[in-house]
Structures are given as structure tokens and as C-alpha cells.
Amino acid sequence: MIMAICNVLVVQSQTTDDMIEFKNELRSTEPKTQEPKNKCLLKMSFPPEVLHSLKVSGVDACDHISFVTSGHILVSDIKNLVLTNTNGDKLYRLKNLHARTDVFSIVYGIHTVNSKGEIFYINRDYDIKKISDYKETTTFKRSKNSYWNHCVYCSPSTGDLLVGVSNSGTGMVDRYSQTAHLTQTIKYDKRGGTLYVKPHFITENNNGDVVVSDRRAVVVTDRGGRHRFSFRRHPPGLKINPRGICTDSLSQILVCDVKSVKVLVIDKDGHFLRFLSLESLDICRPRSLSYDKNNDCLWVGSENNNKVCVCRYITPQKALTDSQNGPDGFALTTSLPI
């Protein structure tokens, strides 16, 4: 009788100095994204329901999470990038990504994945690399002469790669086509002032808004690059220090604030809604977020250990009559104190 054994391979890529480990297990892809849900059929419930938790091997902290499939995520600290399943198994690993540790050169939003399953990540030279089929590594874009790449995000709606770059306290967001052509640069507000200091993380809302976790604010522009708002304080007027960020099925913006050590919930127009209670998740310092919109699951990563929790706070409900719905179509049963 022959037994199949999944071996962990350690290989040296021909195009990068980053060390790669790969467990020959993952070959499935996620089904196509479902049709958008009717918002009036969704309701919010608090505290969040804990669905699962795991310890990720191969990282010291969960600084960034990228959702891959309902059973797989990419997790990174400042030096390691790991593909893991819901058991916390290390299926794929990139090591020695960054040697710098000072606050201005640390890269947080280091990776993203597109609909084809290709991984984009920033290496120790601030170049953006692309991994196809967990084997071939190519250079997608090299770092600019005076600007460093600090975060990447692949738009699920267009396939474009959004890149946050900065240097000496000035940042911008560049948009690249799938063929690595620069198609847009977002840098200035309506008055000509700079929008960003140092983009840490990028995500995209359901309406195409580009949502950036900057050094001292959540900065939101529309798809055309026009500044919509910057969120800098939460009640009672305290400044924020944002890190991990995502958007959910209701177009709400969720962001980890390392100053208050909480997850803030903001609506799509920049109004503070509430803090997301995480007591039931047993995560005392939330650092990273990713949202599975197919299953309405929020993935939360911890800063002080390698723990990730999966929870749900948006659930389906039966359709209500017009008299039971609010003027904007949202169910009146939704409890969301402002």
C-alpha cells in the first residue's frame, strides 16, 4: 500500500532572495463571488458570534491578513508571510522579507491576492513581487527612486493593483493595471494639500471608494481619486492611530486603532458608528482585519501573539414590509447606537 505524504519544500527563488517554504497541499480555488446581497436582508448583531480561532505558525504577530478562500488566509508579520488554513497549518511561507525595523521603514500591508490566486508582496528592497501558482516568482514593479512601496491591495472589482508609497512624510496611492501600467496617482485633496503621510493599508469599498489606513487618519477617496473625507478622531474627540482596515457587506469601514486598542466602525461617509466589541474573541490587541463577503465573516488578527479569530456580526433576516423598513431600506431592527 502506498501512502501519500505532503512534504514541506524549501526553495530559493531565481528572481528573489526571499526564502520560500511550500507545503504541497493547496490547489483548490474559491468559487466566483456571489451576487451582491440585498442590504435590507442583512441585520447586525452584537457582540459578534465567534465561529473559529486559530494559532498561525511561522509568524510572531498577525500584522496583516489577506482573505484567500473561506478556508485559507495570508498572514504576515514584518519579516514573514504565511499561507495558512483554518487549523493554523503552515502551507506556504516567505521568510526574510524585511531587515529594517525603524518606524518609518516598516511595511505593514505587505501582501494581497487577486481573483486568480496570484500573490503580490513587497520584499526587503521594497519591490513588488508576484507569485503565480505558488511556484513562479516575477517582479511586478520596482520601487521608485525616491519613494518606497509600503502597502499593496488588489481591487476585486477591477483587478487593478493599488500601491501605497511614501517618503519623508509625503505619501500617495498609485493604481496599476494588470499589465503593470501606471493608470492613476492619488496624492492631493481639493485644495492641493497632500492626502497621505504614510499609507499603512489599503482596501476598497463596495462603491469603489479607495480606503486607506494612513499614519494618523483613515483617508477615503472615490474611484476617480477625489477626496471624500479623512477620519482622524472618534468620540470623545480622541485622535486615532489606524492600522488594519477592511469594509463589510454593508459598506461600513472597520479599522484597528492601536491608540484606543479597539476596532472602530465607520459608515461609508465617514461618520463614527460604534466600537466593535471583541471581548468574546479573546483578542486584547487587534491589529489586522480581513472580510469574507461571501460568508459575512470577519477575520481579526492579534498584535501580541499569532492568534486569528473568525467572527460574524452581520446575519441574514427575512424580508420586511415597507412599513418595517427605514427610509433608506435598512431594517429598523438593526441596533447601531451612534
Coordinates of C-alpha atoms in Angstrom, one line a residue:
M1 CA 0.0 0.0 0.0
I2 CA 1.3 3.4 -1.0
M3 CA 0.8 6.4 1.4
A4 CA 0.9 9.9 0.1
I5 CA 3.0 12.3 2.1
C6 CA 2.8 16.1 1.9
N7 CA 6.4 17.4 2.1
V8 CA 7.4 20.9 3.0
L9 CA 9.7 22.3 0.4
V10 CA 12.3 25.0 1.0
V11 CA 13.5 26.5 -2.3
Q12 CA 15.5 29.5 -3.3
S13 CA 13.7 31.6 -6.0
Q14 CA 15.7 32.5 -9.0
T15 CA 14.3 36.0 -9.1
T16 CA 14.3 36.9 -5.4
D17 CA 16.5 36.5 -2.3
D18 CA 13.4 35.7 -0.2
M19 CA 13.3 32.1 1.2
I20 CA 10.2 30.1 0.3
E21 CA 8.7 27.2 2.0
F22 CA 5.7 25.4 0.4
K23 CA 3.6 22.5 1.7
N24 CA 2.1 20.7 -1.3
E25 CA -1.5 20.8 -0.2
L26 CA -3.4 23.8 -1.6
R27 CA -4.7 23.5 -5.2
S28 CA -8.3 24.5 -4.9
T29 CA -9.8 27.9 -5.8
E30 CA -12.7 29.7 -4.3
P31 CA -16.0 29.9 -6.3
K32 CA -16.8 33.1 -8.0
T33 CA -18.1 35.9 -5.9
Q34 CA -21.9 35.7 -5.3
E35 CA -24.3 38.3 -6.5
P36 CA -24.4 41.3 -4.1
K37 CA -26.8 40.8 -1.2
N38 CA -29.9 42.9 -0.7
K39 CA -28.9 45.2 2.2
C40 CA -32.4 45.1 3.6
L41 CA -32.0 41.4 4.1
L42 CA -29.0 41.8 6.4
K43 CA -29.0 42.7 10.1
M44 CA -26.3 43.4 12.6
S45 CA -26.0 41.6 15.9
F46 CA -23.6 42.4 18.8
P47 CA -21.5 41.1 20.3
P48 CA -20.0 39.2 17.4
E49 CA -20.5 35.5 17.2
V50 CA -17.2 33.6 17.4
L51 CA -17.0 31.0 14.7
H52 CA -13.4 29.8 14.9
S53 CA -10.0 30.7 16.2
L54 CA -6.5 29.5 15.3
K55 CA -2.9 30.0 16.1
V56 CA -0.8 30.7 13.0
S57 CA 2.6 29.0 12.9
G58 CA 5.5 30.8 11.2
V59 CA 4.8 34.4 12.4
D60 CA 5.3 36.2 15.6
A61 CA 2.3 38.5 15.2
C62 CA -0.6 38.9 12.9
D63 CA 0.2 42.4 11.4
H64 CA -1.7 41.9 8.2
I65 CA -4.3 39.4 6.9
S66 CA -5.5 38.8 3.3
F67 CA -8.5 36.6 2.7
V68 CA -7.9 34.0 0.1
T69 CA -10.7 31.4 0.4
S70 CA -13.2 30.5 3.1
G71 CA -10.6 28.1 4.5
H72 CA -7.3 29.9 3.7
I73 CA -5.7 33.3 4.5
L74 CA -2.4 35.0 4.1
V75 CA -0.9 36.3 7.4
S76 CA 2.3 38.3 7.9
D77 CA 4.4 40.0 10.5
I78 CA 7.2 42.4 9.3
K79 CA 9.5 39.6 8.1
N80 CA 7.4 36.6 7.3
L81 CA 4.4 35.8 5.1
V82 CA 2.5 32.6 5.6
L83 CA -0.4 30.9 3.9
T84 CA -2.4 29.0 6.4
N85 CA -5.7 27.1 6.7
T86 CA -8.3 27.2 9.5
N87 CA -6.2 24.7 11.5
G88 CA -3.3 27.1 11.6
D89 CA -1.1 24.8 9.4
K90 CA 1.8 26.5 7.6
L91 CA 1.1 25.7 3.9
Y92 CA 3.4 28.2 2.3
R93 CA 6.0 30.6 3.7
L94 CA 8.2 33.5 2.6
K95 CA 11.0 34.5 5.0
N96 CA 13.4 37.3 5.5
L97 CA 11.2 39.9 3.8
H98 CA 12.5 42.9 5.7
A99 CA 15.6 43.7 7.6
R100 CA 14.6 47.3 8.6
T101 CA 12.8 47.8 11.9
D102 CA 12.6 51.6 12.4
V103 CA 9.1 53.0 12.4
F104 CA 9.4 54.9 9.1
S105 CA 10.6 52.0 7.0
I106 CA 8.4 49.1 8.4
V107 CA 6.0 47.7 5.9
Y108 CA 2.6 46.6 7.2
G109 CA 0.2 46.0 4.3
I110 CA 2.8 43.7 2.7
H111 CA 0.6 41.4 0.6
T112 CA -2.6 40.9 -1.3
V113 CA -4.1 38.3 -3.6
N114 CA -6.1 38.6 -6.8
S115 CA -9.1 36.6 -8.2
K116 CA -6.6 34.3 -10.0
G117 CA -5.0 33.3 -6.7
E118 CA -1.8 35.2 -7.5
I119 CA 0.0 36.7 -4.5
F120 CA 1.6 40.2 -4.6
Y121 CA 4.0 41.1 -1.9
I122 CA 6.7 43.7 -1.0
N123 CA 10.2 42.4 -0.5
R124 CA 13.1 43.8 1.5
D125 CA 14.1 46.1 -1.3
Y126 CA 10.5 47.5 -1.5
D127 CA 10.0 45.9 -4.9
I128 CA 6.6 44.3 -5.6
K129 CA 6.8 40.6 -6.5
K130 CA 4.1 38.4 -7.9
I131 CA 3.8 34.7 -7.2
S132 CA 1.8 32.5 -9.7
D133 CA 0.6 29.0 -8.7
Y134 CA 2.8 29.2 -5.6
K135 CA 5.8 28.5 -7.8
E136 CA 6.9 31.2 -10.3
T137 CA 8.1 34.5 -8.8
T138 CA 8.4 37.5 -11.0
T139 CA 8.9 41.3 -10.4
F140 CA 5.7 43.2 -10.9
K141 CA 7.1 46.7 -10.1
R142 CA 10.3 48.0 -8.7
S143 CA 10.4 50.7 -6.1
K144 CA 10.7 54.3 -7.3
N145 CA 14.0 56.1 -6.9
S146 CA 12.7 58.4 -4.1
Y147 CA 9.6 56.6 -2.9
W148 CA 9.2 53.3 -1.2
N149 CA 6.3 50.9 -1.7
H150 CA 4.6 50.4 1.7
C151 CA 1.4 48.6 1.1
V152 CA -0.5 46.8 -1.7
Y153 CA -4.1 45.8 -2.4
C154 CA -5.7 44.1 -5.4
S155 CA -9.1 45.5 -6.3
P156 CA -11.7 42.7 -6.5
S157 CA -13.9 44.8 -8.9
T158 CA -11.3 45.9 -11.5
G159 CA -8.2 43.7 -10.8
D160 CA -6.1 46.8 -10.5
L161 CA -3.2 46.8 -8.0
L162 CA -3.3 49.8 -5.6
V163 CA 0.1 50.6 -4.1
G164 CA 0.7 53.0 -1.2
V165 CA 4.1 54.7 -1.4
S166 CA 5.8 57.3 0.8
N167 CA 9.0 59.2 1.5
S168 CA 9.9 61.9 4.1
G169 CA 6.4 62.3 5.4
T170 CA 4.6 62.5 2.0
G171 CA 2.6 59.6 0.6
M172 CA 0.4 58.7 -2.4
V173 CA -1.6 55.8 -3.8
D174 CA -0.8 54.6 -7.3
R175 CA -3.1 52.4 -9.4
Y176 CA -1.6 49.9 -11.8
S177 CA -3.3 47.8 -14.4
Q178 CA -2.9 44.0 -14.5
T179 CA -0.1 44.6 -17.0
A180 CA 1.8 46.9 -14.5
H181 CA 1.0 50.2 -16.3
L182 CA 0.5 53.2 -14.0
T183 CA -3.0 54.5 -14.7
Q184 CA -3.7 56.8 -11.7
T185 CA -1.9 58.6 -8.8
I186 CA -3.9 59.8 -5.8
K187 CA -2.0 62.4 -3.9
Y188 CA -3.8 65.7 -3.4
D189 CA -7.0 66.9 -1.9
K190 CA -9.3 69.5 -3.4
R191 CA -7.2 72.4 -2.2
G192 CA -3.9 70.9 -3.4
G193 CA -2.8 69.7 0.0
T194 CA -1.2 66.2 0.4
L195 CA -3.7 63.5 1.5
Y196 CA -1.3 60.9 2.9
V197 CA 1.7 60.8 5.2
K198 CA 2.5 57.1 5.1
P199 CA -0.2 54.6 3.8
H200 CA -0.1 51.5 6.0
F201 CA -3.0 49.5 4.5
I202 CA -5.4 49.9 1.5
T203 CA -8.8 48.4 0.9
E204 CA -11.8 49.2 -1.4
N205 CA -15.4 49.8 -0.5
N206 CA -18.4 48.3 -2.4
N207 CA -19.0 51.7 -4.2
G208 CA -15.4 51.7 -5.5
D209 CA -14.0 54.2 -2.8
V210 CA -10.3 53.7 -2.1
V211 CA -10.0 53.4 1.7
V212 CA -6.5 54.0 3.2
S213 CA -5.3 53.5 6.7
D214 CA -2.7 56.2 6.8
R215 CA -0.4 57.1 9.7
R216 CA -2.8 59.3 11.6
A217 CA -6.1 59.1 9.7
V218 CA -8.5 56.9 7.6
V219 CA -8.4 58.7 4.2
V220 CA -11.2 57.9 1.7
T221 CA -11.3 59.0 -2.0
D222 CA -13.7 57.9 -4.7
R223 CA -12.6 55.8 -7.6
G224 CA -11.6 58.8 -9.6
G225 CA -9.3 60.0 -6.8
R226 CA -11.4 62.8 -5.4
H227 CA -11.1 63.2 -1.7
R228 CA -14.3 62.4 0.2
F229 CA -13.2 62.6 3.8
S230 CA -10.5 61.9 6.4
F231 CA -11.4 60.4 9.7
R232 CA -9.0 61.4 12.4
R233 CA -10.9 61.3 15.7
H234 CA -13.5 59.2 17.5
P235 CA -15.8 60.3 20.4
P236 CA -14.9 61.9 22.7
G237 CA -12.6 63.6 20.3
L238 CA -9.5 61.3 20.7
K239 CA -7.0 61.1 17.9
I240 CA -6.6 57.7 16.2
N241 CA -3.6 55.7 15.1
P242 CA -5.1 53.3 12.5
R243 CA -3.7 50.0 11.3
G244 CA -5.6 47.1 9.8
I245 CA -8.7 48.0 7.8
C246 CA -11.5 46.4 5.8
T247 CA -15.0 47.0 4.6
D248 CA -18.1 44.8 5.1
S249 CA -21.2 43.9 3.2
L250 CA -23.0 47.0 4.4
S251 CA -20.2 49.2 3.1
Q252 CA -19.1 50.0 6.7
I253 CA -15.4 50.7 7.3
L254 CA -13.7 48.7 10.1
V255 CA -10.3 49.9 11.3
C256 CA -8.0 48.8 14.1
D257 CA -6.9 51.8 16.3
V258 CA -3.7 51.0 18.2
K259 CA -4.1 54.1 20.4
S260 CA -7.5 53.1 21.9
V261 CA -6.8 49.3 21.3
K262 CA -10.2 48.9 19.7
V263 CA -11.8 48.3 16.3
L264 CA -13.8 51.3 15.1
V265 CA -16.8 51.0 12.8
I266 CA -17.4 54.0 10.5
D267 CA -20.1 54.4 7.8
K268 CA -19.2 54.9 4.2
D269 CA -19.5 58.7 4.6
G270 CA -17.1 59.0 7.5
H271 CA -19.5 59.0 10.5
F272 CA -18.4 57.1 13.6
L273 CA -20.9 54.4 14.5
R274 CA -19.5 52.3 17.3
F275 CA -16.7 50.2 18.7
L276 CA -16.8 46.6 17.7
S277 CA -16.8 44.6 20.9
L278 CA -14.1 41.9 20.9
E279 CA -14.3 40.5 24.4
S280 CA -15.8 37.3 23.2
L281 CA -12.9 36.9 20.7
D282 CA -10.2 36.9 23.4
I283 CA -8.1 39.3 21.4
C284 CA -6.8 42.1 23.6
R285 CA -4.8 44.0 20.9
P286 CA -6.5 43.7 17.4
R287 CA -4.0 44.6 14.7
S288 CA -5.3 43.3 11.3
L289 CA -8.6 42.7 9.6
S290 CA -10.0 41.0 6.5
Y291 CA -13.6 40.4 5.5
D292 CA -15.1 37.4 3.6
K293 CA -18.1 39.0 1.9
N294 CA -19.4 35.7 0.5
N295 CA -20.0 34.3 4.0
D296 CA -20.1 37.6 6.0
C297 CA -17.2 36.6 8.2
L298 CA -14.7 38.9 9.8
W299 CA -11.1 37.7 10.4
V300 CA -9.3 39.5 13.2
G301 CA -5.5 39.2 13.9
S302 CA -3.8 39.9 17.2
E303 CA -0.7 42.1 17.6
N304 CA 0.7 40.5 20.7
N305 CA 0.6 36.9 19.6
N306 CA -0.1 34.8 16.5
K307 CA -3.9 34.3 17.1
V308 CA -6.6 34.8 14.5
C309 CA -10.3 34.8 15.2
V310 CA -13.2 34.4 12.8
C311 CA -16.5 36.0 13.8
R312 CA -19.8 37.2 12.4
Y313 CA -21.8 40.2 13.3
I314 CA -23.9 40.5 10.1
T315 CA -26.6 37.9 9.5
P316 CA -29.5 37.4 7.0
Q317 CA -33.0 38.0 8.1
K318 CA -36.4 37.6 6.5
A319 CA -37.6 40.4 4.2
L320 CA -39.6 43.1 6.0
T321 CA -42.5 45.1 4.7
D322 CA -42.1 48.7 3.7
S323 CA -43.6 49.8 7.0
Q324 CA -40.9 47.9 8.9
N325 CA -38.0 49.3 6.9
G326 CA -36.4 52.7 7.3
P327 CA -36.4 55.3 4.6
D328 CA -33.1 54.0 3.2
G329 CA -34.1 50.4 3.1
F330 CA -32.2 49.2 6.2
A331 CA -34.1 47.2 8.7
L332 CA -35.3 49.1 11.8
T333 CA -34.4 46.1 13.9
T334 CA -30.7 46.9 13.4
S335 CA -29.3 48.1 16.7
L336 CA -26.5 50.5 15.9
P337 CA -26.0 53.3 18.6
I338 CA -24.3 56.4 17.2

